[in-house]
Amino acid sequence: MKPAKLIAVVVAFAPCAAWAADFSGTWRVDNLFNGQSAIITCTLVQAGNALTGSCKPEIPGIAPTDLTGTVDGSSAKWGYDVVFNGNKARVDYVAELAADGTLTGSVLRNGSPSPITGKKQ
């Protein structure tokens, strides 16, 4: 096989995971939780495979909460601890970034999942 043809074959079969997803930015995350729609604004800062930033639900009186997370290809996980109505809780996100720039996945509140979708603002 000629070298040019070999390169074309290798490139054609290269895994899509080589695509470097960029989660940085401000995201509107829509969540369906217990039959109710909720909107969370997450500002993500990506440095390599590390995520930092904050998330804030659209609930009056609740401040943004700092987050940490990781990126692996087109997938990301991030989370934070909160106190809501006097109760400590853990909130974790598992999301996949599609080629069209949208997010899909789940938010887990103390381990209980509910679906999310997201768009960069």
PDB file of C-alpha atoms in Angstrom:
ATOM      1  CA  MET A   1       0.000   0.000   0.000  1.00  0.00           C
ATOM      2  CA  LYS A   2       1.340   3.428  -0.910  1.00  0.00           C
ATOM      3  CA  PRO A   3       2.126   5.746   2.056  1.00  0.00           C
ATOM      4  CA  ALA A   4      -0.490   8.357   1.052  1.00  0.00           C
ATOM      5  CA  LYS A   5      -3.179   5.694   0.793  1.00  0.00           C
ATOM      6  CA  LEU A   6      -2.137   4.221   4.171  1.00  0.00           C
ATOM      7  CA  ILE A   7      -2.423   7.630   5.844  1.00  0.00           C
ATOM      8  CA  ALA A   8      -5.890   8.114   4.348  1.00  0.00           C
ATOM      9  CA  VAL A   9      -7.001   4.718   5.697  1.00  0.00           C
ATOM     10  CA  VAL A  10      -5.591   5.439   9.174  1.00  0.00           C
ATOM     11  CA  VAL A  11      -7.276   8.863   9.311  1.00  0.00           C
ATOM     12  CA  ALA A  12     -10.595   7.406   8.136  1.00  0.00           C
ATOM     13  CA  PHE A  13     -10.591   4.873  10.957  1.00  0.00           C
ATOM     14  CA  ALA A  14      -9.215   7.160  13.698  1.00  0.00           C
ATOM     15  CA  PRO A  15     -11.482   7.137  16.760  1.00  0.00           C
ATOM     16  CA  CYS A  16     -13.848  10.041  17.276  1.00  0.00           C
ATOM     17  CA  ALA A  17     -12.557  10.321  20.861  1.00  0.00           C
ATOM     18  CA  ALA A  18      -9.598  12.234  19.463  1.00  0.00           C
ATOM     19  CA  TRP A  19     -11.967  15.194  19.180  1.00  0.00           C
ATOM     20  CA  ALA A  20     -11.066  17.492  22.058  1.00  0.00           C
ATOM     21  CA  ALA A  21     -14.292  18.656  23.670  1.00  0.00           C
ATOM     22  CA  ASP A  22     -14.344  22.139  25.187  1.00  0.00           C
ATOM     23  CA  PHE A  23     -16.774  22.463  28.075  1.00  0.00           C
ATOM     24  CA  SER A  24     -15.655  26.008  28.981  1.00  0.00           C
ATOM     25  CA  GLY A  25     -18.379  28.628  29.079  1.00  0.00           C
ATOM     26  CA  THR A  26     -21.699  29.453  30.673  1.00  0.00           C
ATOM     27  CA  TRP A  27     -24.295  26.718  30.240  1.00  0.00           C
ATOM     28  CA  ARG A  28     -28.060  26.755  30.706  1.00  0.00           C
ATOM     29  CA  VAL A  29     -28.778  23.296  32.074  1.00  0.00           C
ATOM     30  CA  ASP A  30     -32.417  22.178  31.964  1.00  0.00           C
ATOM     31  CA  ASN A  31     -33.333  19.459  34.437  1.00  0.00           C
ATOM     32  CA  LEU A  32     -36.524  17.483  34.987  1.00  0.00           C
ATOM     33  CA  PHE A  33     -36.678  16.566  38.691  1.00  0.00           C
ATOM     34  CA  ASN A  34     -39.717  14.970  40.352  1.00  0.00           C
ATOM     35  CA  GLY A  35     -41.859  16.055  37.405  1.00  0.00           C
ATOM     36  CA  GLN A  36     -40.769  19.683  37.740  1.00  0.00           C
ATOM     37  CA  SER A  37     -38.545  21.604  35.345  1.00  0.00           C
ATOM     38  CA  ALA A  38     -35.519  23.340  36.853  1.00  0.00           C
ATOM     39  CA  ILE A  39     -32.908  25.596  35.257  1.00  0.00           C
ATOM     40  CA  ILE A  40     -29.331  25.643  36.522  1.00  0.00           C
ATOM     41  CA  THR A  41     -26.670  28.002  35.209  1.00  0.00           C
ATOM     42  CA  CYS A  42     -23.212  26.418  35.274  1.00  0.00           C
ATOM     43  CA  THR A  43     -20.091  28.394  34.422  1.00  0.00           C
ATOM     44  CA  LEU A  44     -17.375  25.897  33.545  1.00  0.00           C
ATOM     45  CA  VAL A  45     -13.659  26.603  33.204  1.00  0.00           C
ATOM     46  CA  GLN A  46     -11.677  23.834  31.541  1.00  0.00           C
ATOM     47  CA  ALA A  47      -7.889  23.541  31.885  1.00  0.00           C
ATOM     48  CA  GLY A  48      -6.730  20.335  30.216  1.00  0.00           C
ATOM     49  CA  ASN A  49      -8.968  17.621  31.672  1.00  0.00           C
ATOM     50  CA  ALA A  50      -9.827  19.566  34.862  1.00  0.00           C
ATOM     51  CA  LEU A  51     -13.043  21.534  35.391  1.00  0.00           C
ATOM     52  CA  THR A  52     -13.674  24.325  37.885  1.00  0.00           C
ATOM     53  CA  GLY A  53     -16.338  27.007  38.065  1.00  0.00           C
ATOM     54  CA  SER A  54     -19.749  27.279  39.684  1.00  0.00           C
ATOM     55  CA  CYS A  55     -23.400  26.305  39.302  1.00  0.00           C
ATOM     56  CA  LYS A  56     -26.489  28.176  40.445  1.00  0.00           C
ATOM     57  CA  PRO A  57     -30.101  27.015  40.239  1.00  0.00           C
ATOM     58  CA  GLU A  58     -32.701  29.627  39.317  1.00  0.00           C
ATOM     59  CA  ILE A  59     -34.004  29.758  42.886  1.00  0.00           C
ATOM     60  CA  PRO A  60     -34.108  33.152  44.611  1.00  0.00           C
ATOM     61  CA  GLY A  61     -31.674  33.491  47.501  1.00  0.00           C
ATOM     62  CA  ILE A  62     -29.354  30.667  46.446  1.00  0.00           C
ATOM     63  CA  ALA A  63     -25.778  31.705  45.671  1.00  0.00           C
ATOM     64  CA  PRO A  64     -23.559  30.004  43.081  1.00  0.00           C
ATOM     65  CA  THR A  65     -21.681  26.961  44.405  1.00  0.00           C
ATOM     66  CA  ASP A  66     -18.065  26.216  43.431  1.00  0.00           C
ATOM     67  CA  LEU A  67     -17.555  22.986  41.520  1.00  0.00           C
ATOM     68  CA  THR A  68     -14.746  20.632  40.542  1.00  0.00           C
ATOM     69  CA  GLY A  69     -14.710  17.993  37.855  1.00  0.00           C
ATOM     70  CA  THR A  70     -12.963  16.201  35.034  1.00  0.00           C
ATOM     71  CA  VAL A  71     -13.220  15.830  31.263  1.00  0.00           C
ATOM     72  CA  ASP A  72     -12.578  12.597  29.372  1.00  0.00           C
ATOM     73  CA  GLY A  73     -12.937  13.044  25.620  1.00  0.00           C
ATOM     74  CA  SER A  74     -16.476  14.306  25.010  1.00  0.00           C
ATOM     75  CA  SER A  75     -17.660  13.328  28.515  1.00  0.00           C
ATOM     76  CA  ALA A  76     -17.482  15.393  31.688  1.00  0.00           C
ATOM     77  CA  LYS A  77     -18.271  14.923  35.356  1.00  0.00           C
ATOM     78  CA  TRP A  78     -18.509  17.717  37.888  1.00  0.00           C
ATOM     79  CA  GLY A  79     -20.117  18.272  41.244  1.00  0.00           C
ATOM     80  CA  TYR A  80     -20.396  20.123  44.527  1.00  0.00           C
ATOM     81  CA  ASP A  81     -21.802  19.931  48.049  1.00  0.00           C
ATOM     82  CA  VAL A  82     -24.728  22.163  49.054  1.00  0.00           C
ATOM     83  CA  VAL A  83     -26.934  22.872  52.030  1.00  0.00           C
ATOM     84  CA  PHE A  84     -30.601  23.233  51.047  1.00  0.00           C
ATOM     85  CA  ASN A  85     -33.318  23.862  53.635  1.00  0.00           C
ATOM     86  CA  GLY A  86     -30.794  22.969  56.326  1.00  0.00           C
ATOM     87  CA  ASN A  87     -29.925  19.603  54.738  1.00  0.00           C
ATOM     88  CA  LYS A  88     -26.512  18.726  53.303  1.00  0.00           C
ATOM     89  CA  ALA A  89     -26.633  17.292  49.807  1.00  0.00           C
ATOM     90  CA  ARG A  90     -24.257  16.230  47.046  1.00  0.00           C
ATOM     91  CA  VAL A  91     -24.977  17.264  43.460  1.00  0.00           C
ATOM     92  CA  ASP A  92     -23.065  15.575  40.613  1.00  0.00           C
ATOM     93  CA  TYR A  93     -23.383  16.002  36.855  1.00  0.00           C
ATOM     94  CA  VAL A  94     -22.506  13.452  34.177  1.00  0.00           C
ATOM     95  CA  ALA A  95     -22.687  14.961  30.693  1.00  0.00           C
ATOM     96  CA  GLU A  96     -21.800  14.195  27.109  1.00  0.00           C
ATOM     97  CA  LEU A  97     -20.974  17.025  24.692  1.00  0.00           C
ATOM     98  CA  ALA A  98     -22.437  16.399  21.231  1.00  0.00           C
ATOM     99  CA  ALA A  99     -20.833  17.609  18.006  1.00  0.00           C
ATOM    100  CA  ASP A 100     -23.633  20.218  17.726  1.00  0.00           C
ATOM    101  CA  GLY A 101     -22.475  21.792  21.022  1.00  0.00           C
ATOM    102  CA  THR A 102     -25.335  20.565  23.233  1.00  0.00           C
ATOM    103  CA  LEU A 103     -25.091  18.606  26.474  1.00  0.00           C
ATOM    104  CA  THR A 104     -27.095  15.569  27.512  1.00  0.00           C
ATOM    105  CA  GLY A 105     -26.779  13.497  30.644  1.00  0.00           C
ATOM    106  CA  SER A 106     -27.897  13.338  34.243  1.00  0.00           C
ATOM    107  CA  VAL A 107     -27.729  15.287  37.450  1.00  0.00           C
ATOM    108  CA  LEU A 108     -27.473  13.115  40.560  1.00  0.00           C
ATOM    109  CA  ARG A 109     -28.776  14.465  43.847  1.00  0.00           C
ATOM    110  CA  ASN A 110     -27.353  12.267  46.586  1.00  0.00           C
ATOM    111  CA  GLY A 111     -27.024   9.561  43.934  1.00  0.00           C
ATOM    112  CA  SER A 112     -30.560   9.807  42.476  1.00  0.00           C
ATOM    113  CA  PRO A 113     -30.375  10.627  38.735  1.00  0.00           C
ATOM    114  CA  SER A 114     -32.612  12.876  36.678  1.00  0.00           C
ATOM    115  CA  PRO A 115     -32.105  13.887  33.018  1.00  0.00           C
ATOM    116  CA  ILE A 116     -30.429  17.102  31.861  1.00  0.00           C
ATOM    117  CA  THR A 117     -29.910  18.893  28.581  1.00  0.00           C
ATOM    118  CA  GLY A 118     -27.744  21.949  28.153  1.00  0.00           C
ATOM    119  CA  LYS A 119     -26.875  24.742  25.760  1.00  0.00           C
ATOM    120  CA  LYS A 120     -23.960  27.146  25.907  1.00  0.00           C
ATOM    121  CA  GLN A 121     -25.109  30.728  26.433  1.00  0.00           C
TER     122      GLN A 121
END
